[in-house]
């Protein structure tokens, strides 16, 4: 009977809590050596235009295969990596991998944007702007094909500095997306504070639109607001054709979700866009 909660209630330290803590400690120490052991990979999930079906971009998502504990979901280890600040080298590795991969698509004629999740811890770090520019320069990817997805899971020590960096990134053509929009981590105040290009509407707002009138009304209001403020809109977690057609009718710009594809390995993604381009070509030539 020890740990005080923020609301003033007391709670017992249970065996489950002990187990969870032990797991977190193991993950924190595992993260330190994971880069050197090559335990990370990056997968790519396609996003498509809600009107034309054309693949416009891909989101890079990290995967961690721990040598003893197996696959660990990012929702579990990213917060730990942020707390321990090891997210800085890990995030830089993801960014470099994703930008190099995107250059391969471009060299093959697929002018697709790569979207990379960036922790605010990374953005706050000094030299962050120079690092991103350097990665683009050494790879040869044009800045307008890079989009950075941000949320604020952790309290920032220097919010003004972050706004300055985001403005710099924006000024060279890099796009800024607000991820998980509408959740506690990404609210309206972000649109005021940051130089935003894209709003990614969280899956929780999409999930029930096919059968909940209120959810449809909320989505519609969000899309109208986004449009009048000139933001590009992405719907996350689109899983059914019904959801897709509602989103398309309401004028949402881009959709992402299992309906189109789950995240794919670099090679699978390359095949995906190549085959899709061929199908589109065949469709066009068969039409006339
Ligand atoms: P996110 O940025 O919102 O990424 C979308 C998540 O939704 C991904 O989970 C993706 O696999 C999942 N998803 C996509 N379509 C669907 C769908 O139709 N239905 C459902 N149920 N889920 C769908 P994932 O890969 O497990 O990543 C979880 C979160 O971890 C990400 O959420 C992001 O916040 C974070 N994350 C992933 N990779 C990175 C990274 O490289 N750096 C940082 N800082 N965070 C990352
Ligand atoms: Mg994201
Ligand atoms: Mg998201
Ligand atoms: Mg989300």
Coordinates of C-alpha atoms and ligand atoms in Angstrom, one line a residue:
X1 CA 0.0 0.0 0.0
X2 CA 2.2 2.8 -1.2
X3 CA 1.9 4.5 -4.6
X4 CA 0.0 7.8 -4.4
X5 CA -2.2 8.6 -7.4
X6 CA -2.6 12.1 -8.7
X7 CA -6.2 12.3 -7.5
X8 CA -5.2 11.7 -3.9
X9 CA -6.5 8.1 -3.8
X10 CA -4.2 5.3 -2.7
X11 CA -3.7 2.1 -4.5
X12 CA -2.1 -1.2 -3.7
X13 CA 1.1 -2.3 -5.5
X14 CA -0.2 -5.4 -7.2
X15 CA 1.8 -8.3 -8.7
X16 CA 0.5 -7.2 -12.1
X17 CA 2.0 -3.7 -11.6
X18 CA 5.3 -5.3 -10.6
X19 CA 5.3 -7.4 -13.8
X20 CA 4.5 -4.4 -16.0
X21 CA 7.2 -2.4 -14.4
X22 CA 9.7 -5.3 -14.9
X23 CA 8.7 -5.5 -18.6
X24 CA 9.2 -1.8 -19.1
X25 CA 12.6 -2.0 -17.5
X26 CA 13.6 -4.8 -19.8
X27 CA 12.3 -2.9 -22.9
X28 CA 14.1 0.2 -21.8
X29 CA 17.4 -1.6 -21.6
X30 CA 16.7 -3.6 -24.8
X31 CA 16.1 -0.3 -26.7
X32 CA 19.7 0.8 -25.9
X33 CA 21.2 -2.0 -28.0
X34 CA 18.4 -2.6 -30.5
X35 CA 19.9 -0.3 -33.2
X36 CA 23.3 -1.9 -33.0
X37 CA 21.7 -5.4 -33.1
X38 CA 19.7 -4.5 -36.2
X39 CA 16.4 -5.3 -34.5
X40 CA 14.4 -2.5 -36.2
X41 CA 12.8 -2.5 -39.6
X42 CA 10.6 0.1 -41.3
X43 CA 7.3 -0.9 -43.0
X44 CA 5.3 1.3 -45.3
X45 CA 1.5 1.8 -45.5
X46 CA 0.1 3.3 -48.7
X47 CA -2.3 6.2 -48.6
X48 CA -4.6 7.0 -51.5
X49 CA -6.5 9.9 -53.0
X50 CA -10.2 9.4 -51.9
X51 CA -11.4 10.5 -55.4
X52 CA -9.0 8.9 -57.8
X53 CA -7.6 6.0 -55.8
X54 CA -4.1 7.0 -56.8
X55 CA -1.4 6.3 -54.2
X56 CA -0.3 9.7 -53.0
X57 CA 2.0 8.8 -50.1
X58 CA 3.2 6.2 -47.7
X59 CA 3.6 6.3 -43.9
X60 CA 6.8 4.8 -42.5
X61 CA 6.2 2.8 -39.4
X62 CA 8.9 1.3 -37.2
X63 CA 8.9 -2.4 -36.2
X64 CA 11.0 -3.9 -33.4
X65 CA 11.8 -7.6 -33.2
X66 CA 13.3 -8.1 -29.8
X67 CA 15.8 -11.0 -29.7
X68 CA 14.1 -12.6 -26.7
X69 CA 10.7 -11.0 -26.3
X70 CA 9.6 -11.1 -30.0
X71 CA 7.7 -8.4 -31.8
X72 CA 7.0 -5.4 -29.6
X73 CA 4.3 -2.9 -30.8
X74 CA 5.4 0.7 -31.2
X75 CA 2.6 1.9 -29.0
X76 CA 4.4 0.1 -26.2
X77 CA 8.0 1.0 -26.9
X78 CA 7.9 4.5 -28.4
X79 CA 6.7 6.1 -25.1
X80 CA 9.6 4.3 -23.3
X81 CA 12.0 5.5 -26.0
X82 CA 10.8 9.0 -25.6
X83 CA 11.1 9.0 -21.8
X84 CA 14.7 7.7 -22.1
X85 CA 15.4 10.0 -25.0
X86 CA 16.8 7.0 -27.0
X87 CA 14.1 8.1 -29.5
X88 CA 16.6 10.6 -30.9
X89 CA 19.0 8.1 -32.6
X90 CA 16.2 5.7 -33.3
X91 CA 14.1 8.4 -34.9
X92 CA 17.0 9.6 -37.0
X93 CA 17.5 6.0 -38.2
X94 CA 13.8 5.7 -39.2
X95 CA 14.0 9.0 -41.0
X96 CA 17.1 8.1 -43.0
X97 CA 15.7 4.7 -43.9
X98 CA 12.4 6.1 -45.1
X99 CA 14.0 8.9 -47.1
X100 CA 16.4 6.5 -48.8
X101 CA 13.4 4.2 -49.6
X102 CA 11.4 7.1 -51.0
X103 CA 14.3 8.0 -53.3
X104 CA 14.1 4.5 -54.8
X105 CA 10.4 5.0 -55.6
X106 CA 11.2 8.3 -57.2
X107 CA 14.1 6.9 -59.3
X108 CA 11.5 4.4 -60.6
X109 CA 9.1 7.2 -61.5
X110 CA 6.7 6.9 -58.6
X111 CA 6.5 10.4 -57.2
X112 CA 5.1 9.5 -53.8
X113 CA 5.4 11.4 -50.5
X114 CA 6.9 9.6 -47.6
X115 CA 5.4 10.5 -44.2
X116 CA 7.6 9.9 -41.1
X117 CA 6.4 10.0 -37.5
X118 CA 8.6 12.4 -35.6
X119 CA 8.6 12.7 -31.8
X120 CA 8.6 16.2 -30.3
X121 CA 11.7 15.1 -28.4
X122 CA 13.5 14.8 -31.7
X123 CA 12.3 18.2 -32.9
X124 CA 13.3 19.9 -29.7
X125 CA 16.9 18.6 -29.9
X126 CA 19.3 21.1 -31.2
X127 CA 20.7 20.5 -34.8
X128 CA 17.4 18.7 -35.6
X129 CA 16.8 21.0 -38.6
X130 CA 20.3 20.6 -39.9
X131 CA 20.1 16.9 -39.5
X132 CA 16.9 16.6 -41.5
X133 CA 18.3 18.8 -44.2
X134 CA 21.5 16.8 -44.3
X135 CA 19.6 13.5 -44.7
X136 CA 17.6 15.0 -47.6
X137 CA 20.8 16.4 -49.2
X138 CA 22.8 13.2 -48.9
X139 CA 19.9 11.2 -50.3
X140 CA 18.8 13.6 -53.0
X141 CA 15.1 13.5 -52.1
X142 CA 13.3 16.8 -52.7
X143 CA 11.9 18.3 -49.4
X144 CA 8.4 18.6 -50.7
X145 CA 8.2 14.8 -50.8
X146 CA 8.8 14.5 -47.0
X147 CA 6.0 14.9 -44.5
X148 CA 6.6 14.9 -40.8
X149 CA 3.8 13.6 -38.6
X150 CA 3.7 15.0 -35.1
X151 CA 1.8 14.5 -31.8
X152 CA 2.8 15.6 -28.3
X153 CA 2.8 12.6 -26.0
X154 CA 5.3 14.2 -23.7
X155 CA 5.6 17.7 -22.1
X156 CA 8.0 19.8 -24.0
X157 CA 10.8 21.7 -22.2
X158 CA 11.1 24.3 -25.0
X159 CA 7.9 24.7 -27.1
X160 CA 9.0 28.0 -28.7
X161 CA 12.1 26.4 -30.1
X162 CA 9.9 23.7 -31.6
X163 CA 7.7 26.1 -33.3
X164 CA 10.8 27.9 -34.7
X165 CA 12.1 24.6 -36.1
X166 CA 8.8 23.6 -37.6
X167 CA 8.6 27.0 -39.4
X168 CA 12.1 26.5 -40.8
X169 CA 11.2 23.0 -42.0
X170 CA 8.0 24.3 -43.6
X171 CA 10.0 27.1 -45.3
X172 CA 12.1 24.6 -47.3
X173 CA 9.0 22.7 -48.4
X174 CA 8.7 19.9 -45.9
X175 CA 5.1 19.2 -45.0
X176 CA 3.9 19.0 -41.4
X177 CA 1.0 16.7 -40.5
X178 CA -0.9 16.7 -37.2
X179 CA -1.3 13.0 -36.3
X180 CA -4.2 11.4 -34.4
X181 CA -6.1 14.7 -34.7
X182 CA -9.0 15.0 -32.3
X183 CA -7.5 12.9 -29.5
X184 CA -6.0 14.2 -26.3
X185 CA -2.5 14.2 -27.9
X186 CA -3.5 16.5 -30.9
X187 CA -6.1 19.2 -30.3
X188 CA -7.3 22.3 -32.1
X189 CA -4.7 24.4 -30.4
X190 CA -2.1 22.7 -32.6
X191 CA -3.6 24.2 -35.7
X192 CA -3.1 27.7 -34.1
X193 CA 0.4 27.0 -32.9
X194 CA 2.1 25.1 -35.7
X195 CA 2.6 25.6 -39.4
X196 CA 0.4 22.7 -40.4
X197 CA -0.2 21.3 -43.9
X198 CA -2.2 18.1 -43.2
X199 CA -4.6 16.9 -40.6
X200 CA -4.8 13.2 -39.9
X201 CA -8.2 12.4 -38.4
X202 CA -7.8 9.8 -35.8
X203 CA -9.3 6.3 -36.4
X204 CA -11.6 6.7 -33.4
X205 CA -13.5 9.4 -35.4
X206 CA -13.8 7.1 -38.5
X207 CA -14.6 3.8 -36.8
X208 CA -18.4 4.2 -36.4
X209 CA -19.3 6.6 -39.3
X210 CA -21.2 3.9 -41.2
X211 CA -23.8 3.5 -38.4
X212 CA -23.6 6.5 -36.0
X213 CA -25.3 9.7 -37.3
X214 CA -23.5 11.7 -34.6
X215 CA -20.1 10.4 -35.7
X216 CA -20.9 11.3 -39.3
X217 CA -22.0 14.8 -38.2
X218 CA -18.7 15.3 -36.3
X219 CA -16.6 14.1 -39.2
X220 CA -18.5 16.5 -41.5
X221 CA -17.9 19.4 -39.3
X222 CA -14.2 18.6 -39.0
X223 CA -13.8 18.3 -42.8
X224 CA -15.6 21.6 -43.3
X225 CA -13.3 23.3 -40.8
X226 CA -10.2 21.8 -42.4
X227 CA -11.3 22.8 -45.9
X228 CA -12.0 26.4 -45.0
X229 CA -8.6 26.6 -43.3
X230 CA -6.9 25.1 -46.3
X231 CA -5.6 21.9 -44.6
X232 CA -5.3 18.7 -46.5
X233 CA -7.3 15.9 -44.8
X234 CA -6.4 12.3 -44.2
X235 CA -8.7 9.7 -42.6
X236 CA -6.9 7.1 -40.5
X237 CA -8.0 3.5 -40.0
X238 CA -10.4 3.1 -43.0
X239 CA -11.4 -0.5 -43.0
X240 CA -14.6 -0.9 -45.0
X241 CA -16.0 0.2 -48.4
X242 CA -18.9 2.0 -46.5
X243 CA -16.4 4.2 -44.6
X244 CA -14.5 4.9 -47.8
X245 CA -17.6 6.1 -49.7
X246 CA -18.8 8.3 -46.9
X247 CA -15.3 9.9 -46.7
X248 CA -15.1 10.3 -50.4
X249 CA -18.6 11.9 -50.6
X250 CA -17.7 14.3 -47.7
X251 CA -14.6 15.5 -49.5
X252 CA -11.9 14.0 -47.4
X253 CA -8.8 14.2 -49.5
X254 CA -6.8 11.1 -48.6
X255 CA -7.6 7.7 -46.9
X256 CA -5.3 5.3 -45.1
X257 CA -6.2 1.9 -43.6
X258 CA -6.5 -1.8 -44.0
X259 CA -9.1 -1.5 -46.8
X260 CA -6.3 -0.3 -49.1
X261 CA -3.5 -2.2 -47.5
X262 CA -1.8 -3.1 -44.2
X263 CA 1.8 -1.8 -43.7
X264 CA 4.2 -3.5 -46.1
X265 CA 7.9 -4.2 -46.2
X266 CA 10.0 -2.0 -48.5
X267 CA 10.0 -4.6 -51.2
X268 CA 6.3 -5.4 -50.9
X269 CA 5.5 -1.7 -51.1
X270 CA 7.6 -1.3 -54.2
X271 CA 5.7 -4.2 -55.8
X272 CA 2.4 -2.8 -54.7
X273 CA 2.9 0.6 -56.4
X274 CA 4.4 -1.0 -59.5
X275 CA 1.5 -3.4 -59.9
X276 CA -1.1 -0.7 -59.2
X277 CA 0.4 1.5 -61.8
X278 CA 0.2 -1.3 -64.3
X279 CA -3.5 -2.0 -63.4
X280 CA -4.3 1.7 -63.9
X281 CA -2.5 1.7 -67.2
X282 CA -4.4 -1.4 -68.4
X283 CA -7.6 0.2 -67.3
X284 CA -6.9 3.3 -69.2
X285 CA -5.9 1.5 -72.4
X286 CA -8.9 -0.8 -72.2
X287 CA -11.1 2.3 -72.0
X288 CA -9.9 3.7 -75.2
Ligands
LIG1 P1 0.1 6.3 -36.1 O1 1.2 7.3 -36.5 O2 -1.3 6.9 -35.9 O3 0.1 5.2 -37.2 C1 -1.1 4.5 -37.6 C2 -1.2 3.2 -36.9 O4 -2.5 2.6 -37.2 C3 -0.2 2.1 -37.2 O5 0.0 1.3 -36.1 C4 -0.9 1.4 -38.3 O6 -0.5 0.0 -38.5 C5 -2.3 1.4 -37.8 N1 -3.4 1.2 -38.8 C6 -3.3 1.6 -40.1 N2 -4.5 1.3 -40.7 C7 -5.3 0.7 -39.8 C8 -6.6 0.2 -39.9 O7 -7.3 0.2 -40.9 N3 -7.2 -0.3 -38.7 C9 -6.4 -0.4 -37.5 N4 -7.0 -0.9 -36.5 N5 -5.2 0.1 -37.5 C10 -4.6 0.7 -38.6 P2 1.5 1.0 -35.6 O8 2.4 0.7 -36.7 O9 1.3 -0.1 -34.6 O10 2.0 2.3 -34.9 C11 1.4 2.8 -33.7 C12 1.9 4.2 -33.4 O11 3.3 4.1 -33.0 C13 1.8 5.1 -34.6 O12 0.5 5.6 -34.7 C14 2.8 6.2 -34.1 O13 2.2 7.1 -33.2 C15 3.9 5.3 -33.4 N6 5.0 5.1 -34.3 C16 5.1 4.1 -35.3 N7 6.3 4.2 -35.9 C17 7.0 5.3 -35.3 C18 8.2 5.9 -35.6 O14 9.0 5.6 -36.4 N8 8.5 7.0 -34.8 C19 7.7 7.5 -33.8 N9 8.0 8.6 -33.1 N10 6.5 6.9 -33.6 C20 6.1 5.8 -34.3
LIG2 MG1 1.5 8.6 -37.9
LIG3 MG1 -2.0 8.5 -36.7
LIG4 MG1 -4.1 7.3 -34.8

